[in-house]
């Protein structure tokens, strides 16, 4: 079973909710608190140091020459069979999922803090906005609210591993 998580509230309606600066900061504070339940794990149950152990999950190539094959086999046994903090009752797939959730929740939490600290840049009217308004013969936009749906979509991209 893969571990999935999202910052979008389950009861969110299809109507777009816009957040002013105070509501935006409050929403991001709530997101960070929610993400703490994933980052405050005493390192995930299967590994002593979740982020450091991500390197242990590597897909092995099917083709090896004779000189590296023995080293790879030794490394596999050393990594999976050694008594270095792995909980033998947990499958490697579950351990990997726990590590990636831990890592992604740290990224999402950091992204939320970064968004919160950069409200001014997010709501700044750029020269491109002014040019677009001039071409359309409209007044330049005034941005003092942001869509909660779009904010959650950005944070969910970190939770899902789809951030770019």
CSV table of C-alpha atoms in Angstrom, one decimal:
chain,number,residue,atom,x,y,z
A,1,UNK,CA,0.0,0.0,0.0
A,2,UNK,CA,1.5,3.3,-1.1
A,3,UNK,CA,1.3,6.2,1.4
A,4,UNK,CA,-0.4,9.2,-0.2
A,5,UNK,CA,-1.0,12.6,1.3
A,6,UNK,CA,-2.2,16.0,0.2
A,7,UNK,CA,-2.5,19.5,1.6
A,8,UNK,CA,-5.9,20.2,-0.1
A,9,UNK,CA,-8.7,19.9,2.5
A,10,UNK,CA,-11.1,17.1,1.7
A,11,UNK,CA,-14.2,19.3,2.0
A,12,UNK,CA,-13.0,21.9,-0.5
A,13,UNK,CA,-15.8,22.8,-2.9
A,14,UNK,CA,-15.6,23.5,-6.6
A,15,UNK,CA,-15.9,27.3,-5.9
A,16,UNK,CA,-12.6,29.1,-6.0
A,17,UNK,CA,-11.8,30.7,-2.6
A,18,UNK,CA,-9.4,33.7,-2.7
A,19,UNK,CA,-7.2,34.5,0.2
A,20,UNK,CA,-6.0,37.9,1.3
A,21,UNK,CA,-2.6,38.2,3.0
A,22,UNK,CA,-3.8,37.3,6.5
A,23,UNK,CA,-5.9,34.3,5.3
A,24,UNK,CA,-3.0,33.2,3.1
A,25,UNK,CA,-0.6,33.2,6.0
A,26,UNK,CA,-3.1,31.4,8.2
A,27,UNK,CA,-3.7,28.8,5.6
A,28,UNK,CA,0.0,28.2,5.1
A,29,UNK,CA,0.5,28.0,8.9
A,30,UNK,CA,-2.3,25.3,9.0
A,31,UNK,CA,-0.5,23.4,6.1
A,32,UNK,CA,2.8,23.4,7.9
A,33,UNK,CA,1.1,22.1,11.1
A,34,UNK,CA,-0.6,19.4,9.0
A,35,UNK,CA,2.8,18.4,7.4
A,36,UNK,CA,4.5,18.1,10.8
A,37,UNK,CA,2.7,14.9,11.4
A,38,UNK,CA,4.7,13.5,8.5
A,39,UNK,CA,8.0,15.2,9.4
A,40,UNK,CA,7.9,14.6,13.1
A,41,UNK,CA,8.0,10.8,12.7
A,42,UNK,CA,10.6,9.4,14.9
A,43,UNK,CA,12.5,8.6,11.9
A,44,UNK,CA,10.2,6.4,9.9
A,45,UNK,CA,9.7,3.1,11.7
A,46,UNK,CA,12.0,1.1,9.4
A,47,UNK,CA,15.0,3.3,9.2
A,48,UNK,CA,17.3,5.2,11.6
A,49,UNK,CA,17.8,8.2,9.4
A,50,UNK,CA,15.2,8.5,6.7
A,51,UNK,CA,16.8,11.0,4.4
A,52,UNK,CA,20.2,9.4,4.6
A,53,UNK,CA,18.8,6.0,3.9
A,54,UNK,CA,17.0,7.0,0.6
A,55,UNK,CA,20.3,6.2,-1.1
A,56,UNK,CA,19.8,2.5,-0.1
A,57,UNK,CA,16.8,2.2,-2.4
A,58,UNK,CA,18.3,1.9,-5.9
A,59,UNK,CA,17.2,-0.1,-8.9
A,60,UNK,CA,19.8,-2.6,-9.8
A,61,UNK,CA,20.7,-3.0,-13.5
A,62,UNK,CA,20.1,-6.5,-14.9
A,63,UNK,CA,23.4,-6.5,-16.8
A,64,UNK,CA,26.7,-6.6,-14.9
A,65,UNK,CA,30.1,-7.7,-15.9
A,66,UNK,CA,31.7,-10.5,-13.8
A,67,UNK,CA,33.9,-8.0,-11.9
A,68,UNK,CA,31.1,-6.0,-10.5
A,69,UNK,CA,28.5,-8.7,-10.0
A,70,UNK,CA,30.0,-10.1,-6.8
A,71,UNK,CA,30.4,-6.5,-5.3
A,72,UNK,CA,26.8,-5.8,-6.1
A,73,UNK,CA,25.5,-9.0,-4.6
A,74,UNK,CA,27.6,-8.3,-1.5
A,75,UNK,CA,26.2,-4.8,-1.3
A,76,UNK,CA,22.6,-6.1,-1.6
A,77,UNK,CA,23.1,-8.6,1.2
A,78,UNK,CA,24.9,-6.0,3.4
A,79,UNK,CA,22.1,-3.4,2.9
A,80,UNK,CA,19.1,-5.6,3.3
A,81,UNK,CA,20.4,-8.3,5.6
A,82,UNK,CA,22.6,-6.3,8.0
A,83,UNK,CA,21.3,-5.3,11.4
A,84,UNK,CA,21.7,-1.6,10.9
A,85,UNK,CA,18.3,-0.3,12.1
A,86,UNK,CA,16.0,-1.9,9.5
A,87,UNK,CA,12.8,-3.3,10.9
A,88,UNK,CA,12.7,-6.8,9.3
A,89,UNK,CA,8.9,-6.9,9.7
A,90,UNK,CA,8.6,-4.0,7.2
A,91,UNK,CA,8.9,-4.6,3.5
A,92,UNK,CA,11.4,-2.6,1.5
A,93,UNK,CA,8.6,-1.1,-0.5
A,94,UNK,CA,6.9,0.2,2.6
A,95,UNK,CA,10.3,1.5,3.9
A,96,UNK,CA,10.8,3.4,0.6
A,97,UNK,CA,7.3,4.9,0.8
A,98,UNK,CA,8.0,6.1,4.3
A,99,UNK,CA,11.3,7.7,3.3
A,100,UNK,CA,9.7,9.4,0.3
A,101,UNK,CA,6.8,10.7,2.3
A,102,UNK,CA,9.2,12.1,4.9
A,103,UNK,CA,11.3,13.7,2.2
A,104,UNK,CA,8.4,15.2,0.3
A,105,UNK,CA,6.7,16.5,3.4
A,106,UNK,CA,9.9,18.3,4.3
A,107,UNK,CA,10.0,19.8,0.8
A,108,UNK,CA,6.3,20.8,0.9
A,109,UNK,CA,6.7,22.4,4.4
A,110,UNK,CA,9.7,24.4,3.1
A,111,UNK,CA,7.7,25.5,0.0
A,112,UNK,CA,4.9,26.6,2.3
A,113,UNK,CA,7.3,28.7,4.4
A,114,UNK,CA,8.8,30.1,1.3
A,115,UNK,CA,5.4,31.1,-0.2
A,116,UNK,CA,4.4,32.7,3.1
A,117,UNK,CA,7.6,34.8,3.2
A,118,UNK,CA,7.2,35.9,-0.4
A,119,UNK,CA,3.6,37.3,-0.5
A,120,UNK,CA,4.9,40.6,-2.0
A,121,UNK,CA,6.5,38.8,-5.0
A,122,UNK,CA,3.5,36.6,-5.5
A,123,UNK,CA,1.1,39.6,-5.7
A,124,UNK,CA,3.4,42.0,-7.5
A,125,UNK,CA,2.1,43.4,-10.8
A,126,UNK,CA,4.8,42.8,-13.4
A,127,UNK,CA,5.7,44.8,-16.5
A,128,UNK,CA,4.2,41.9,-18.5
A,129,UNK,CA,0.9,42.4,-16.6
A,130,UNK,CA,1.0,46.1,-17.4
A,131,UNK,CA,1.8,45.4,-21.1
A,132,UNK,CA,-1.0,42.9,-21.4
A,133,UNK,CA,-3.5,45.4,-19.8
A,134,UNK,CA,-2.3,48.2,-22.2
A,135,UNK,CA,-2.8,45.9,-25.3
A,136,UNK,CA,-6.3,45.0,-24.1
A,137,UNK,CA,-7.0,48.7,-23.2
A,138,UNK,CA,-7.7,47.9,-19.6
A,139,UNK,CA,-6.4,49.1,-16.3
A,140,UNK,CA,-3.4,47.3,-14.8
A,141,UNK,CA,-4.6,44.5,-12.5
A,142,UNK,CA,-4.5,44.9,-8.7
A,143,UNK,CA,-3.6,41.6,-7.1
A,144,UNK,CA,-4.4,41.5,-3.4
A,145,UNK,CA,-5.8,37.9,-3.2
A,146,UNK,CA,-4.6,34.5,-4.3
A,147,UNK,CA,-6.6,31.4,-5.1
A,148,UNK,CA,-6.5,28.7,-2.4
A,149,UNK,CA,-6.9,26.0,-5.0
A,150,UNK,CA,-3.8,27.2,-6.9
A,151,UNK,CA,-1.8,27.5,-3.7
A,152,UNK,CA,-2.8,23.9,-2.7
A,153,UNK,CA,-2.0,22.7,-6.2
A,154,UNK,CA,1.6,24.1,-5.9
A,155,UNK,CA,2.0,22.4,-2.5
A,156,UNK,CA,0.4,19.2,-3.6
A,157,UNK,CA,3.0,19.0,-6.4
A,158,UNK,CA,5.7,18.8,-3.8
A,159,UNK,CA,3.7,16.1,-1.9
A,160,UNK,CA,3.2,14.0,-5.0
A,161,UNK,CA,6.7,14.4,-6.3
A,162,UNK,CA,5.6,16.3,-9.4
A,163,UNK,CA,7.3,19.6,-8.6
A,164,UNK,CA,9.5,21.0,-11.3
